[in-house]
PDB file of C-alpha atoms in Angstrom:
ATOM      1  CA  UNK A  12     -29.009 -73.102  52.072  1.00 52.00           C
ATOM      2  CA  UNK A  13     -28.864 -76.825  52.419  1.00 55.00           C
ATOM      3  CA  UNK A  14     -29.977 -78.703  55.520  1.00 54.00           C
ATOM      4  CA  UNK A  15     -26.371 -79.784  56.211  1.00 53.00           C
ATOM      5  CA  UNK A  16     -25.178 -76.152  56.096  1.00 54.00           C
ATOM      6  CA  UNK A  17     -27.921 -75.057  58.505  1.00 51.00           C
ATOM      7  CA  UNK A  18     -26.925 -77.762  60.977  1.00 57.00           C
ATOM      8  CA  UNK A  19     -23.297 -76.642  60.744  1.00 52.00           C
ATOM      9  CA  UNK A  20     -24.230 -72.988  61.327  1.00 48.00           C
ATOM     10  CA  UNK A  21     -26.463 -73.962  64.261  1.00 50.00           C
ATOM     11  CA  UNK A  22     -23.667 -76.021  65.800  1.00 53.00           C
ATOM     12  CA  UNK A  23     -21.157 -73.188  65.445  1.00 47.00           C
ATOM     13  CA  UNK A  24     -23.573 -70.659  66.954  1.00 49.00           C
ATOM     14  CA  UNK A  25     -24.411 -72.978  69.854  1.00 51.00           C
ATOM     15  CA  UNK A  26     -20.742 -73.610  70.633  1.00 49.00           C
ATOM     16  CA  UNK A  27     -20.033 -69.904  70.393  1.00 52.00           C
ATOM     17  CA  UNK A  28     -22.819 -69.089  72.837  1.00 51.00           C
ATOM     18  CA  UNK A  29     -21.741 -71.824  75.256  1.00 45.00           C
ATOM     19  CA  UNK A  30     -18.173 -70.562  75.205  1.00 48.00           C
ATOM     20  CA  UNK A  31     -19.358 -67.054  76.046  1.00 49.00           C
ATOM     21  CA  UNK A  32     -21.558 -68.333  78.874  1.00 43.00           C
ATOM     22  CA  UNK A  33     -18.712 -70.439  80.287  1.00 45.00           C
ATOM     23  CA  UNK A  34     -16.345 -67.464  80.166  1.00 51.00           C
ATOM     24  CA  UNK A  35     -18.858 -65.182  81.883  1.00 48.00           C
ATOM     25  CA  UNK A  36     -19.490 -67.870  84.494  1.00 45.00           C
ATOM     26  CA  UNK A  37     -15.780 -68.327  85.264  1.00 47.00           C
ATOM     27  CA  UNK A  38     -15.241 -64.533  85.356  1.00 47.00           C
ATOM     28  CA  UNK A  39     -18.091 -64.196  87.854  1.00 47.00           C
ATOM     29  CA  UNK A  40     -16.690 -66.846  90.171  1.00 45.00           C
ATOM     30  CA  UNK A  41     -13.160 -65.446  89.895  1.00 44.00           C
ATOM     31  CA  UNK A  42     -14.351 -61.935  90.784  1.00 49.00           C
ATOM     32  CA  UNK A  43     -16.539 -63.325  93.554  1.00 44.00           C
ATOM     33  CA  UNK A  44     -13.688 -65.321  95.081  1.00 45.00           C
ATOM     34  CA  UNK A  45     -11.124 -62.546  94.815  1.00 42.00           C
ATOM     35  CA  UNK A  46     -13.472 -59.916  96.216  1.00 47.00           C
ATOM     36  CA  UNK A  47     -13.719 -61.929  99.446  1.00 49.00           C
ATOM     37  CA  UNK A  48      -9.965 -62.118  99.967  1.00 47.00           C
ATOM     38  CA  UNK A  49      -8.709 -59.392 102.268  1.00 55.00           C
ATOM     39  CA  UNK A  50      -5.139 -58.445 101.542  1.00 48.00           C
ATOM     40  CA  UNK A  51      -3.553 -56.710 104.525  1.00 50.00           C
ATOM     41  CA  UNK A  52      -1.939 -53.329 104.004  1.00 54.00           C
ATOM     42  CA  UNK A  53       1.759 -53.814 104.664  1.00 49.00           C
ATOM     43  CA  UNK A  54       3.193 -50.639 103.246  1.00 50.00           C
ATOM     44  CA  UNK A  55       5.307 -50.027 100.198  1.00 52.00           C
ATOM     45  CA  UNK A  56       7.575 -53.024 100.745  1.00 54.00           C
ATOM     46  CA  UNK A  57      10.718 -50.948 100.527  1.00 54.00           C
ATOM     47  CA  UNK A  58      12.654 -51.371 103.735  1.00 58.00           C
ATOM     48  CA  UNK A  59       9.758 -53.272 105.298  1.00 58.00           C
ATOM     49  CA  UNK A  60      12.076 -55.771 106.906  1.00 62.00           C
ATOM     50  CA  UNK A  61      15.610 -54.549 107.261  1.00 76.00           C
ATOM     51  CA  UNK A  62      18.471 -56.801 106.247  1.00 75.00           C
ATOM     52  CA  UNK A  63      19.411 -57.604 109.839  1.00 81.00           C
ATOM     53  CA  UNK A  64      15.910 -58.929 110.573  1.00 85.00           C
ATOM     54  CA  UNK A  65      15.902 -60.834 107.284  1.00 82.00           C
ATOM     55  CA  UNK A  66      19.171 -62.480 108.245  1.00 82.00           C
ATOM     56  CA  UNK A  67      17.777 -63.440 111.670  1.00 85.00           C
ATOM     57  CA  UNK A  68      14.678 -64.942 110.034  1.00 85.00           C
ATOM     58  CA  UNK A  69      16.804 -66.820 107.520  1.00 84.00           C
ATOM     59  CA  UNK A  70      19.122 -68.226 110.187  1.00 88.00           C
ATOM     60  CA  UNK A  71      16.186 -69.371 112.322  1.00 90.00           C
ATOM     61  CA  UNK A  72      14.493 -71.076 109.378  1.00 88.00           C
ATOM     62  CA  UNK A  73      17.828 -72.614 108.332  1.00 88.00           C
ATOM     63  CA  UNK A  74      18.148 -74.272 111.752  1.00 90.00           C
ATOM     64  CA  UNK A  75      14.539 -75.506 111.576  1.00 91.00           C
ATOM     65  CA  UNK A  76      15.040 -76.891 108.078  1.00 89.00           C
ATOM     66  CA  UNK A  77      18.172 -78.723 109.205  1.00 89.00           C
ATOM     67  CA  UNK A  78      16.253 -80.311 112.106  1.00 92.00           C
ATOM     68  CA  UNK A  79      12.905 -81.046 110.461  1.00 92.00           C
ATOM     69  CA  UNK A  80      13.497 -81.883 106.803  1.00 92.00           C
ATOM     70  CA  UNK A  81      15.391 -84.823 105.303  1.00 95.00           C
ATOM     71  CA  UNK A  82      18.507 -83.021 104.104  1.00 93.00           C
ATOM     72  CA  UNK A  83      20.703 -84.639 101.477  1.00 91.00           C
ATOM     73  CA  UNK A  84      24.277 -83.948 102.557  1.00 90.00           C
ATOM     74  CA  UNK A  85      26.407 -83.805  99.422  1.00 89.00           C
ATOM     75  CA  UNK A  86      29.176 -81.204  99.813  1.00 88.00           C
ATOM     76  CA  UNK A  87      30.042 -81.159  96.102  1.00 89.00           C
ATOM     77  CA  UNK A  88      26.424 -80.654  95.031  1.00 87.00           C
ATOM     78  CA  UNK A  89      25.833 -78.004  97.697  1.00 82.00           C
ATOM     79  CA  UNK A  90      28.979 -76.170  96.617  1.00 84.00           C
ATOM     80  CA  UNK A  91      27.960 -76.166  92.947  1.00 85.00           C
ATOM     81  CA  UNK A  92      24.554 -74.665  93.659  1.00 83.00           C
ATOM     82  CA  UNK A  93      25.871 -72.293  96.313  1.00 79.00           C
ATOM     83  CA  UNK A  94      28.274 -70.862  93.730  1.00 83.00           C
ATOM     84  CA  UNK A  95      25.460 -70.321  91.231  1.00 82.00           C
ATOM     85  CA  UNK A  96      23.231 -68.625  93.805  1.00 78.00           C
ATOM     86  CA  UNK A  97      26.097 -66.517  95.147  1.00 77.00           C
ATOM     87  CA  UNK A  98      26.793 -65.343  91.595  1.00 80.00           C
ATOM     88  CA  UNK A  99      23.132 -64.405  91.109  1.00 78.00           C
ATOM     89  CA  UNK A 100      23.012 -62.610  94.463  1.00 74.00           C
ATOM     90  CA  UNK A 101      26.178 -60.672  93.658  1.00 77.00           C
ATOM     91  CA  UNK A 102      24.081 -58.771  91.121  1.00 76.00           C
ATOM     92  CA  UNK A 103      21.709 -57.626  93.882  1.00 74.00           C
ATOM     93  CA  UNK A 104      22.056 -55.723  97.135  1.00 71.00           C
ATOM     94  CA  UNK A 105      21.078 -58.741  99.223  1.00 65.00           C
ATOM     95  CA  UNK A 106      24.550 -59.734 100.335  1.00 65.00           C
ATOM     96  CA  UNK A 107      25.930 -63.192 101.034  1.00 68.00           C
ATOM     97  CA  UNK A 108      23.371 -66.018 101.234  1.00 67.00           C
ATOM     98  CA  UNK A 109      22.882 -67.796 104.562  1.00 72.00           C
ATOM     99  CA  UNK A 110      22.885 -71.235 103.078  1.00 80.00           C
ATOM    100  CA  UNK A 111      21.756 -73.689 100.472  1.00 83.00           C
ATOM    101  CA  UNK A 112      20.285 -77.082 101.273  1.00 88.00           C
ATOM    102  CA  UNK A 113      19.140 -79.996  99.173  1.00 91.00           C
ATOM    103  CA  UNK A 114      15.994 -81.569 100.605  1.00 92.00           C
ATOM    104  CA  UNK A 115      15.767 -85.301  99.931  1.00 94.00           C
ATOM    105  CA  UNK A 116      12.293 -85.176  98.373  1.00 94.00           C
ATOM    106  CA  UNK A 117      11.302 -86.478  94.917  1.00 95.00           C
ATOM    107  CA  UNK A 118       8.828 -83.642  94.313  1.00 95.00           C
ATOM    108  CA  UNK A 119       9.867 -80.912  91.902  1.00 94.00           C
ATOM    109  CA  UNK A 120      10.018 -77.962  94.265  1.00 92.00           C
ATOM    110  CA  UNK A 121      12.240 -75.285  95.772  1.00 91.00           C
ATOM    111  CA  UNK A 122      11.898 -72.372  98.153  1.00 89.00           C
ATOM    112  CA  UNK A 123      13.788 -69.359  99.378  1.00 86.00           C
ATOM    113  CA  UNK A 124      13.571 -67.563 102.702  1.00 85.00           C
ATOM    114  CA  UNK A 125      14.339 -63.919 103.500  1.00 82.00           C
ATOM    115  CA  UNK A 126      17.975 -63.522 104.408  1.00 78.00           C
ATOM    116  CA  UNK A 127      19.257 -65.811 101.685  1.00 76.00           C
ATOM    117  CA  UNK A 128      18.349 -69.407 102.469  1.00 83.00           C
ATOM    118  CA  UNK A 129      17.757 -71.506  99.369  1.00 84.00           C
ATOM    119  CA  UNK A 130      16.299 -75.008  99.503  1.00 89.00           C
ATOM    120  CA  UNK A 131      16.078 -77.289  96.487  1.00 89.00           C
ATOM    121  CA  UNK A 132      14.277 -80.605  96.411  1.00 92.00           C
ATOM    122  CA  UNK A 133      16.279 -83.498  95.002  1.00 92.00           C
ATOM    123  CA  UNK A 134      13.371 -84.120  92.590  1.00 92.00           C
ATOM    124  CA  UNK A 135      13.921 -80.701  91.020  1.00 92.00           C
ATOM    125  CA  UNK A 136      17.623 -81.378  90.583  1.00 91.00           C
ATOM    126  CA  UNK A 137      17.016 -84.849  89.125  1.00 91.00           C
ATOM    127  CA  UNK A 138      14.477 -83.547  86.597  1.00 93.00           C
ATOM    128  CA  UNK A 139      16.606 -80.618  85.402  1.00 89.00           C
ATOM    129  CA  UNK A 140      18.788 -81.016  82.331  1.00 90.00           C
ATOM    130  CA  UNK A 141      21.453 -78.647  83.647  1.00 87.00           C
ATOM    131  CA  UNK A 142      22.294 -76.336  86.528  1.00 82.00           C
ATOM    132  CA  UNK A 143      20.897 -73.322  84.669  1.00 80.00           C
ATOM    133  CA  UNK A 144      17.414 -74.857  84.697  1.00 85.00           C
ATOM    134  CA  UNK A 145      17.606 -75.221  88.465  1.00 83.00           C
ATOM    135  CA  UNK A 146      18.909 -71.669  88.884  1.00 78.00           C
ATOM    136  CA  UNK A 147      16.007 -70.414  86.773  1.00 81.00           C
ATOM    137  CA  UNK A 148      13.577 -71.674  89.374  1.00 78.00           C
TER     138      UNK A 148
END
């Protein structure tokens, strides 16, 4: 074997070993971190919060969102998204959504609250190519 070939083999073996060490190292830290997280036992999840309580939570959060976040009031835009979300929800047993708000925030983000409150950041809407991309979030 030539000297050049030996250097190539040595380089490949070294990189291979380093990759294995790095993977083992990251696995160790992942297992270590996750073993320290205590997840509370909350039951099976089925019927955990009944729909009436979910609706109360959603309505309370809706009022807080309206007071505390910069809401973009655009009736046409709200109506378009509300229709999409209502159509999606019609395929579930969740019932009618509480509301849909557009938060005037350039970050690409959205959230939903139990009871059917949907909030979309204006940044998400601006970055989407169509309404289906937003609904997919």
